[in-house]
């Protein structure tokens, strides 16, 4: 019979006595040492069963989880706070183990319960990833970084830009902190969800990495001045040796005569090779596809701008006072284009395989030239807009396009395009269709020219307009009628009011 089974019952009743606690501890430890020595590797199980037999305290369920238990192969150390030891094969809880743990043998291995927590090295770091760039865009090119490693950023502050086929997308910081490092390089092709940067919310990692590099660089830079001092002392010696050699190049200093047949090309150092941006490549591809696919044909007409310009001059102040936007010429041409598309719906249609799709809505694309390339924001439901709404929407979209903040949704779709080359001084041109549309209207500069009006030759502000269309779908008759309708409405805007 083991020693733990012959203990008297009075020993159990005295366990809770404060005065005899030290005596009981010594007896317990004696049992534990003998059991641990006999059982070897199973000492943790013996320890749990022995304590359970000796001290059957009030059972209390422990809520320890497997992932919250760590193993200490080196034994135990002094416990600075009161803790509980979950024992194997039992669910009892011990009283304070400050003295017991200190006296346990070093070769005993046990499992100690500890609460899991989030370390600073992991929870402090967040990743900045490429956002969703649109349903039709699967990847982009990392164009440029707006920040540098070590700089602080705020929440939603742009740190980099991704250039796609249509727009430039900003990559924003998900948290406020300091940029620890960039894991991607400029020029890399990235997809939505790709990690490009690591941000430290506390900025501790950046300080520890940056400071030593600065110290090393300063240390390395310090001894550099010494080698030049030695070289300066040694330089006079080679001068005496090379002195007689200098005379030889003077005798053979005649330059080679260029051959008369060889072309004189400019040096390569006067040329620059720059890769095309994704937007420029996309524009080039679409325009070439337009030429290869459509049967392009252009028809022209001229418009007398006298009445439209007079209308703008008479009501420009009242228009600005009421609507808060200037009255321009584009709103007049947009309204005239809507009227022409309603009269010639085939121009608003498109070929799809062997079918013709007629659109019963009118979305006008306005071509805008930006430093990065040509973009075409869309006026949604232009047929339902008045002059003020057209002017406000055009100003908003043009500003976004110039700043590079326009979204893909604001350029998607469009049934017809207007291109105003007149703002750059173009007198005449043949615009190219914007696929998958079927036609495009080209506006040009206004020039005073002599015109015959009522039998008299008078100066008139005239503009050439051009319509490039897909001759597979649109015949010359519909194209001419389309331009005639625009000419009539612009020259007499009262037609819009009377719908004639």
Coordinates of C-alpha atoms in Angstrom, one line a residue:
X1 CA 0.0 0.0 0.0
X2 CA 1.4 3.4 -1.0
X3 CA 2.2 6.1 1.4
X4 CA -0.5 8.4 0.0
X5 CA -3.2 5.8 0.7
X6 CA -2.2 5.4 4.5
X7 CA -2.5 9.1 5.3
X8 CA -4.9 9.7 8.2
X9 CA -8.2 11.5 7.7
X10 CA -7.2 14.2 10.1
X11 CA -4.5 15.3 7.6
X12 CA -7.3 16.1 5.1
X13 CA -9.2 18.2 7.7
X14 CA -6.1 20.2 8.5
X15 CA -5.3 21.2 4.9
X16 CA -7.3 24.3 5.2
X17 CA -5.7 25.4 8.5
X18 CA -3.4 28.3 8.0
X19 CA -1.1 27.5 11.0
X20 CA -0.3 23.9 9.7
X21 CA 0.1 24.8 6.0
X22 CA 3.8 24.5 5.9
X23 CA 3.9 21.1 7.5
X24 CA 1.4 19.7 5.0
X25 CA 3.4 21.2 2.1
X26 CA 6.6 19.4 3.2
X27 CA 4.7 16.0 3.3
X28 CA 3.2 16.6 0.0
X29 CA 6.5 17.4 -1.6
X30 CA 8.0 14.3 -0.1
X31 CA 5.4 12.2 -1.8
X32 CA 5.8 14.1 -5.1
X33 CA 9.5 13.6 -5.2
X34 CA 9.3 9.8 -4.6
X35 CA 6.6 9.5 -7.3
X36 CA 8.4 11.6 -9.8
X37 CA 11.6 9.6 -9.3
X38 CA 9.8 6.3 -9.8
X39 CA 7.6 7.2 -12.8
X40 CA 10.2 9.1 -14.9
X41 CA 8.6 10.5 -18.0
X42 CA 5.1 10.2 -16.6
X43 CA 5.9 12.4 -13.7
X44 CA 3.4 15.0 -14.7
X45 CA 0.6 12.4 -14.5
X46 CA 1.8 11.2 -11.1
X47 CA 2.0 14.7 -9.8
X48 CA -1.6 15.4 -10.8
X49 CA -2.9 12.2 -9.3
X50 CA -0.9 12.6 -6.1
X51 CA -2.1 16.1 -5.4
X52 CA -5.6 15.0 -6.2
X53 CA -5.5 12.2 -3.6
X54 CA -3.7 14.2 -0.9
X55 CA -5.7 17.4 -1.3
X56 CA -9.2 16.7 -2.7
X57 CA -10.1 20.4 -2.7
X58 CA -13.5 21.6 -4.0
X59 CA -13.5 20.8 -7.7
X60 CA -13.5 23.7 -10.1
X61 CA -13.6 23.3 -13.8
X62 CA -10.6 24.8 -15.7
X63 CA -11.3 26.6 -19.0
X64 CA -7.8 25.9 -20.5
X65 CA -7.7 25.2 -24.2
X66 CA -5.1 23.1 -26.1
X67 CA -3.7 26.1 -27.8
X68 CA -3.4 28.1 -24.6
X69 CA -1.1 25.5 -22.9
X70 CA 2.7 25.8 -23.2
X71 CA 5.3 23.2 -22.2
X72 CA 8.2 24.0 -20.0
X73 CA 11.0 21.4 -20.4
X74 CA 13.3 23.1 -18.0
X75 CA 11.1 22.7 -14.9
X76 CA 9.6 25.5 -12.8
X77 CA 10.7 28.8 -11.6
X78 CA 9.4 31.0 -8.8
X79 CA 5.8 32.2 -9.3
X80 CA 5.4 35.9 -8.7
X81 CA 1.6 35.8 -8.8
X82 CA -1.0 33.4 -7.8
X83 CA -1.7 30.9 -10.6
X84 CA -3.6 27.6 -11.1
X85 CA -2.1 24.4 -12.5
X86 CA -4.6 22.4 -14.6
X87 CA -3.7 18.7 -13.8
X88 CA -3.8 15.8 -16.1
X89 CA -6.8 13.5 -15.7
X90 CA -8.5 15.8 -13.2
X91 CA -10.3 19.2 -13.2
X92 CA -9.3 20.5 -9.7
X93 CA -7.8 23.8 -8.9
X94 CA -5.0 24.2 -6.3
X95 CA -4.5 27.0 -3.8
X96 CA -1.7 29.5 -4.2
X97 CA 1.4 27.7 -5.4
X98 CA 4.0 30.3 -4.6
X99 CA 6.0 28.0 -2.3
X100 CA 5.2 24.7 -4.0
X101 CA 6.5 25.7 -7.4
X102 CA 9.8 27.0 -6.0
X103 CA 10.7 23.6 -4.4
X104 CA 9.7 21.3 -7.2
X105 CA 12.6 19.3 -8.8
X106 CA 14.2 20.7 -12.0
X107 CA 13.7 17.5 -14.0
X108 CA 9.9 17.5 -13.7
X109 CA 8.1 18.5 -16.9
X110 CA 4.6 19.9 -16.6
X111 CA 2.1 21.9 -18.6
X112 CA 1.3 25.4 -17.4
X113 CA -1.8 27.3 -18.5
X114 CA -1.3 30.8 -20.0
X115 CA -3.6 33.2 -21.8
X116 CA -2.8 33.8 -25.5
X117 CA -2.1 37.4 -26.5
X118 CA -1.2 39.4 -29.7
X119 CA 2.4 40.3 -29.9
X120 CA 3.6 43.7 -31.1
X121 CA 5.7 42.1 -33.9
X122 CA 2.6 40.7 -35.6
X123 CA -0.4 42.8 -34.6
X124 CA 1.4 46.0 -35.2
X125 CA 2.0 45.4 -39.0
X126 CA -0.7 45.8 -41.7
X127 CA -0.4 45.3 -45.4
X128 CA -1.4 47.8 -48.1
X129 CA -2.8 45.9 -51.1
X130 CA -4.0 46.8 -54.6
X131 CA -7.8 47.6 -54.5
X132 CA -10.5 46.4 -56.9
X133 CA -10.0 48.4 -60.1
X134 CA -13.1 47.6 -62.0
X135 CA -14.9 44.5 -63.4
X136 CA -13.2 44.8 -66.8
X137 CA -9.7 45.4 -65.4
X138 CA -7.7 42.4 -64.2
X139 CA -4.3 43.9 -63.6
X140 CA -2.3 47.1 -63.8
X141 CA 1.2 48.6 -63.7
X142 CA 2.6 50.0 -60.5
X143 CA 3.4 53.4 -61.8
X144 CA 4.9 55.4 -58.9
X145 CA 5.2 55.5 -55.2
X146 CA 3.8 58.7 -53.5
X147 CA 5.6 58.0 -50.2
X148 CA 9.0 56.6 -49.1
X149 CA 9.9 54.0 -46.5
X150 CA 10.0 55.7 -43.1
X151 CA 7.4 58.3 -43.9
X152 CA 4.2 58.6 -41.9
X153 CA 0.8 58.1 -43.5
X154 CA -2.7 58.6 -42.4
X155 CA -5.7 56.4 -42.9
X156 CA -6.9 56.3 -46.6
X157 CA -3.9 58.5 -47.6
X158 CA -2.6 57.5 -51.1
X159 CA 0.8 55.8 -51.0
X160 CA 1.1 54.6 -54.6
X161 CA -0.6 54.7 -58.0
X162 CA -1.5 51.8 -60.3
X163 CA -1.9 52.7 -64.0
X164 CA -4.5 50.6 -65.9
X165 CA -5.7 50.6 -69.4
X166 CA -8.3 53.3 -68.7
X167 CA -7.6 55.2 -65.4
X168 CA -5.0 55.6 -62.7
X169 CA -6.0 54.0 -59.4
X170 CA -4.7 55.2 -56.0
X171 CA -3.5 52.6 -53.4
X172 CA -4.5 54.0 -50.0
X173 CA -3.1 53.1 -46.5
X174 CA -5.5 50.9 -44.5
X175 CA -4.2 52.3 -41.2
X176 CA -2.3 55.3 -39.8
X177 CA 1.3 54.6 -39.2
X178 CA 4.8 54.5 -40.8
X179 CA 5.8 52.8 -44.0
X180 CA 8.1 49.9 -43.0
X181 CA 9.0 48.7 -46.5
X182 CA 7.8 48.3 -50.1
X183 CA 7.5 44.7 -51.3
X184 CA 6.8 45.6 -54.9
X185 CA 8.8 47.8 -57.4
X186 CA 7.7 50.5 -59.8
X187 CA 6.9 48.9 -63.2
X188 CA 5.7 45.6 -61.8
X189 CA 2.4 44.2 -63.0
X190 CA 0.0 43.9 -60.1
X191 CA -3.4 42.4 -59.6
X192 CA -6.2 43.3 -57.1
X193 CA -5.2 42.0 -53.7
X194 CA -1.4 42.1 -54.4
X195 CA 0.6 43.3 -51.3
X196 CA 2.8 46.3 -52.1
X197 CA 3.8 47.7 -48.8
X198 CA 4.0 46.9 -45.0
X199 CA 2.9 49.6 -42.6
X200 CA 3.8 49.7 -38.9
X201 CA 1.1 51.3 -36.8
X202 CA 3.5 52.2 -34.0
X203 CA 6.5 52.9 -36.2
X204 CA 8.9 51.0 -33.9
X205 CA 10.2 48.7 -36.6
X206 CA 11.1 51.6 -38.8
X207 CA 13.2 53.3 -36.2
X208 CA 15.3 50.2 -35.3
X209 CA 16.1 49.5 -39.0
X210 CA 16.7 53.0 -40.1
X211 CA 18.9 54.3 -37.3
X212 CA 21.6 51.6 -37.6
X213 CA 21.9 52.2 -41.4
X214 CA 22.4 55.9 -40.8
X215 CA 25.1 55.2 -38.3
X216 CA 26.9 52.7 -40.6
X217 CA 26.7 55.1 -43.5
X218 CA 28.2 57.9 -41.4
X219 CA 30.9 55.5 -40.2
X220 CA 31.7 54.4 -43.7
X221 CA 31.8 57.9 -45.0
X222 CA 34.2 59.1 -42.3
X223 CA 37.4 57.2 -43.4
X224 CA 36.9 58.0 -47.1
X225 CA 38.9 61.3 -47.1
X226 CA 42.1 59.4 -46.1
X227 CA 42.7 57.5 -49.4
X228 CA 42.7 60.6 -51.6
X229 CA 45.3 62.2 -49.3
X230 CA 47.7 59.2 -50.0
X231 CA 46.9 59.3 -53.7
X232 CA 47.8 62.9 -53.9
X233 CA 51.2 62.2 -52.4
X234 CA 51.8 59.4 -54.9
X235 CA 50.6 61.3 -58.0
X236 CA 53.8 63.3 -58.5
X237 CA 55.9 60.1 -59.0
X238 CA 54.0 58.9 -62.1
X239 CA 54.2 62.3 -63.7
X240 CA 58.0 61.9 -64.2
X241 CA 57.6 58.5 -65.7
X242 CA 54.8 59.6 -68.1
X243 CA 56.4 62.8 -69.2
X244 CA 58.3 61.3 -72.2
X245 CA 55.1 59.4 -73.2
X246 CA 53.1 62.6 -73.7
X247 CA 55.1 63.5 -76.8
X248 CA 54.0 60.5 -78.8
X249 CA 50.2 61.4 -79.0
X250 CA 51.1 64.8 -80.2
X251 CA 52.9 63.4 -83.3
X252 CA 50.0 61.0 -84.1
X253 CA 47.1 63.4 -83.2
X254 CA 45.6 63.6 -86.7
X255 CA 41.9 62.6 -86.4
X256 CA 40.5 60.0 -88.8
X257 CA 38.8 61.4 -91.8
X258 CA 35.1 60.4 -92.1
X259 CA 34.1 58.5 -95.1
X260 CA 32.0 60.2 -97.6
X261 CA 29.6 57.3 -97.9
X262 CA 29.0 56.9 -94.2
X263 CA 25.8 58.7 -93.0
X264 CA 26.3 61.2 -90.1
X265 CA 23.9 60.0 -87.5
X266 CA 23.2 61.9 -84.2
X267 CA 24.8 60.3 -81.2
X268 CA 22.8 57.9 -79.1
X269 CA 23.2 60.0 -76.0
X270 CA 20.8 62.6 -77.5
X271 CA 18.0 60.0 -77.6
X272 CA 15.7 58.9 -74.8
X273 CA 13.8 55.6 -74.7
X274 CA 10.7 55.7 -72.5
X275 CA 8.3 52.8 -72.1
X276 CA 4.7 53.5 -73.2
X277 CA 2.2 53.8 -70.4
X278 CA -0.7 51.3 -70.2
X279 CA -3.2 54.1 -71.1
X280 CA -1.2 55.0 -74.2
X281 CA -0.9 51.4 -75.3
X282 CA -4.6 50.9 -74.8
X283 CA -5.5 54.0 -76.8
X284 CA -3.2 52.9 -79.6
X285 CA -4.6 49.4 -79.7
X286 CA -8.2 50.6 -79.7
X287 CA -7.7 53.1 -82.5
X288 CA -5.9 50.6 -84.6
X289 CA -8.6 48.1 -84.1
X290 CA -11.1 50.7 -85.1
X291 CA -9.3 51.2 -88.4
X292 CA -9.0 47.5 -89.0
X293 CA -12.6 46.7 -88.1
X294 CA -14.8 49.6 -89.3
X295 CA -15.4 50.8 -92.8
X296 CA -14.5 54.4 -91.9
X297 CA -15.9 57.3 -93.9
X298 CA -16.1 61.0 -93.0
X299 CA -18.5 63.7 -94.1
X300 CA -18.2 67.4 -93.5
X301 CA -20.4 70.5 -93.1
X302 CA -20.0 74.0 -91.8
X303 CA -22.0 75.8 -89.1
X304 CA -22.6 79.5 -88.7
X305 CA -22.1 80.2 -85.0
X306 CA -23.6 83.7 -84.9
X307 CA -26.9 82.9 -83.2
X308 CA -25.5 80.5 -80.6
X309 CA -22.7 82.9 -79.7
X310 CA -25.3 85.7 -79.4
X311 CA -27.4 83.5 -77.2
X312 CA -24.5 82.9 -74.9
X313 CA -23.5 86.6 -74.8
X314 CA -27.0 87.8 -73.9
X315 CA -27.7 85.3 -71.1
X316 CA -24.2 84.4 -69.7
X317 CA -24.6 86.6 -66.6
X318 CA -28.1 85.5 -65.7
X319 CA -27.1 81.9 -66.4
X320 CA -24.1 82.1 -64.0
X321 CA -26.2 83.8 -61.3
X322 CA -28.9 81.2 -61.4
X323 CA -26.9 77.9 -62.0
X324 CA -23.5 78.8 -60.8
X325 CA -21.7 77.7 -64.0
X326 CA -20.8 79.4 -67.2
X327 CA -22.7 78.9 -70.4
X328 CA -20.5 77.4 -73.0
X329 CA -20.8 76.1 -76.6
X330 CA -20.5 72.4 -75.7
X331 CA -24.0 72.4 -74.1
X332 CA -25.5 73.7 -77.4
X333 CA -23.7 71.0 -79.4
X334 CA -24.7 68.3 -77.0
X335 CA -28.4 69.2 -77.2
X336 CA -28.1 69.4 -81.0
X337 CA -26.5 66.0 -81.1
X338 CA -29.2 64.5 -79.0
X339 CA -31.8 65.9 -81.4
X340 CA -29.9 64.5 -84.4
X341 CA -29.6 61.1 -82.8
X342 CA -33.3 61.0 -82.1
X343 CA -34.0 61.9 -85.8
X344 CA -31.4 59.3 -87.1
X345 CA -31.4 56.4 -84.6
X346 CA -29.2 54.3 -86.8
X347 CA -26.3 56.5 -85.9
X348 CA -26.9 55.5 -82.2
X349 CA -27.0 51.8 -83.1
X350 CA -24.1 49.3 -83.3
X351 CA -23.3 46.1 -85.1
X352 CA -23.1 42.9 -83.0
X353 CA -22.2 39.9 -85.1
X354 CA -24.9 39.6 -87.6
X355 CA -27.4 41.7 -85.6
X356 CA -28.0 45.4 -85.2
X357 CA -28.5 46.7 -81.7
X358 CA -30.6 49.9 -81.4
X359 CA -30.2 51.8 -78.2
X360 CA -33.2 53.7 -77.0
X361 CA -31.1 55.8 -74.6
X362 CA -28.4 58.4 -75.4
X363 CA -25.1 58.5 -73.5
X364 CA -22.8 61.0 -74.9
X365 CA -19.0 60.4 -74.5
X366 CA -16.9 63.6 -74.4
X367 CA -13.3 63.1 -75.5
X368 CA -10.9 64.9 -73.1
X369 CA -7.2 65.2 -73.7
X370 CA -5.0 64.8 -70.6
X371 CA -1.3 64.8 -70.0
X372 CA -1.4 61.0 -69.6
X373 CA -3.6 60.3 -72.7
X374 CA -7.1 60.5 -74.1
X375 CA -10.1 59.7 -71.9
X376 CA -13.8 59.7 -72.7
X377 CA -16.1 60.4 -69.7
X378 CA -19.8 59.8 -70.4
X379 CA -22.9 62.0 -69.9
X380 CA -25.5 59.6 -68.7
X381 CA -29.0 60.1 -70.2
X382 CA -28.0 63.3 -72.0
X383 CA -31.4 63.5 -73.6
X384 CA -33.0 64.3 -70.2
X385 CA -30.5 67.0 -69.3
X386 CA -31.0 70.8 -69.8
X387 CA -28.2 73.2 -70.6
X388 CA -27.2 73.8 -67.0
X389 CA -27.0 70.1 -66.2
X390 CA -24.9 69.5 -69.2
X391 CA -22.4 72.3 -68.4
X392 CA -22.1 71.2 -64.8
X393 CA -21.5 67.5 -65.7
X394 CA -19.0 68.4 -68.4
X395 CA -17.0 70.6 -66.0
X396 CA -17.0 68.0 -63.2
X397 CA -15.9 65.1 -65.5
X398 CA -13.2 67.3 -67.3
X399 CA -11.7 68.3 -63.9
X400 CA -11.6 64.7 -62.7
X401 CA -10.0 63.6 -66.0
X402 CA -7.3 66.3 -65.8
X403 CA -6.5 65.5 -62.2
X404 CA -6.5 61.7 -62.9
X405 CA -9.2 61.0 -60.3
X406 CA -11.9 59.9 -62.8
X407 CA -13.3 56.4 -62.2
X408 CA -13.9 53.6 -64.7
X409 CA -17.6 53.7 -64.1
X410 CA -17.6 57.3 -65.3
X411 CA -16.1 56.2 -68.6
X412 CA -17.9 53.0 -69.2
X413 CA -20.5 52.7 -72.0
X414 CA -21.4 55.6 -74.2
X415 CA -23.4 55.4 -77.5
X416 CA -21.9 58.4 -79.4
X417 CA -18.7 60.5 -79.0
X418 CA -18.1 64.3 -79.4
X419 CA -14.5 65.4 -79.9
X420 CA -13.7 69.1 -79.7
X421 CA -10.4 69.7 -81.4
X422 CA -11.2 73.4 -81.7
X423 CA -10.0 74.1 -78.2
X424 CA -6.5 73.4 -79.5
X425 CA -6.9 75.4 -82.7
X426 CA -7.7 72.5 -85.1
X427 CA -9.4 73.8 -88.3
X428 CA -10.3 70.5 -89.8
X429 CA -9.8 66.8 -89.0
X430 CA -11.2 63.3 -89.5
X431 CA -11.8 61.8 -86.1
X432 CA -11.6 58.0 -85.5
X433 CA -14.6 56.1 -84.1
X434 CA -14.4 55.0 -80.4
X435 CA -15.2 51.3 -80.4
X436 CA -17.7 49.8 -80.0
X437 CA -19.6 52.9 -81.1
X438 CA -20.6 53.5 -84.7
X439 CA -19.9 57.3 -85.2
X440 CA -18.1 60.3 -83.8
X441 CA -18.7 64.0 -84.2
X442 CA -15.7 66.3 -84.6
X443 CA -15.9 70.0 -83.7
X444 CA -13.2 72.5 -84.8
X445 CA -12.1 76.1 -84.2
X446 CA -14.3 79.1 -85.0
X447 CA -12.9 81.3 -87.7
X448 CA -14.4 84.5 -89.2
X449 CA -14.8 83.9 -92.9
X450 CA -16.6 85.9 -95.6
X451 CA -20.1 84.4 -96.2
X452 CA -22.9 85.3 -98.5
X453 CA -26.0 86.3 -96.4
X454 CA -29.0 87.8 -98.2
X455 CA -27.0 88.5 -101.3
X456 CA -24.3 90.4 -99.3
X457 CA -20.8 89.2 -98.4
X458 CA -20.5 89.6 -94.6
X459 CA -18.0 88.1 -92.1
X460 CA -19.4 85.2 -90.1
X461 CA -17.9 83.1 -87.3
X462 CA -17.9 79.7 -89.0
X463 CA -17.0 76.2 -87.7
X464 CA -16.3 73.0 -89.7
X465 CA -17.9 69.9 -88.3
X466 CA -17.1 66.3 -89.3
X467 CA -18.9 63.0 -88.8
X468 CA -16.9 59.8 -89.1
X469 CA -19.1 56.8 -89.2
X470 CA -19.1 53.0 -89.9
X471 CA -20.2 52.7 -93.5
X472 CA -21.2 49.1 -92.9
X473 CA -24.1 50.3 -90.8
X474 CA -24.7 53.9 -91.7
X475 CA -25.2 55.1 -95.3
X476 CA -24.2 58.4 -96.6
X477 CA -27.8 59.6 -96.6
X478 CA -28.2 59.2 -92.8
X479 CA -24.8 60.7 -92.2
X480 CA -25.6 63.9 -94.2
X481 CA -29.0 64.2 -92.6
X482 CA -27.4 63.9 -89.2
X483 CA -25.0 66.7 -89.8
X484 CA -27.7 68.8 -91.3
X485 CA -29.8 68.5 -88.2
X486 CA -26.9 69.6 -86.0
X487 CA -26.3 72.6 -88.4
X488 CA -29.9 73.6 -88.2
X489 CA -30.2 73.5 -84.4
X490 CA -26.9 75.3 -83.7
X491 CA -27.7 78.1 -86.2
X492 CA -31.2 78.5 -84.8
X493 CA -31.4 77.2 -81.2
X494 CA -35.2 78.1 -81.1
X495 CA -35.8 74.8 -82.9
X496 CA -35.1 73.0 -79.7
X497 CA -37.8 74.9 -77.9
X498 CA -40.3 74.3 -80.7
X499 CA -39.0 70.7 -81.5
X500 CA -39.0 71.5 -85.3

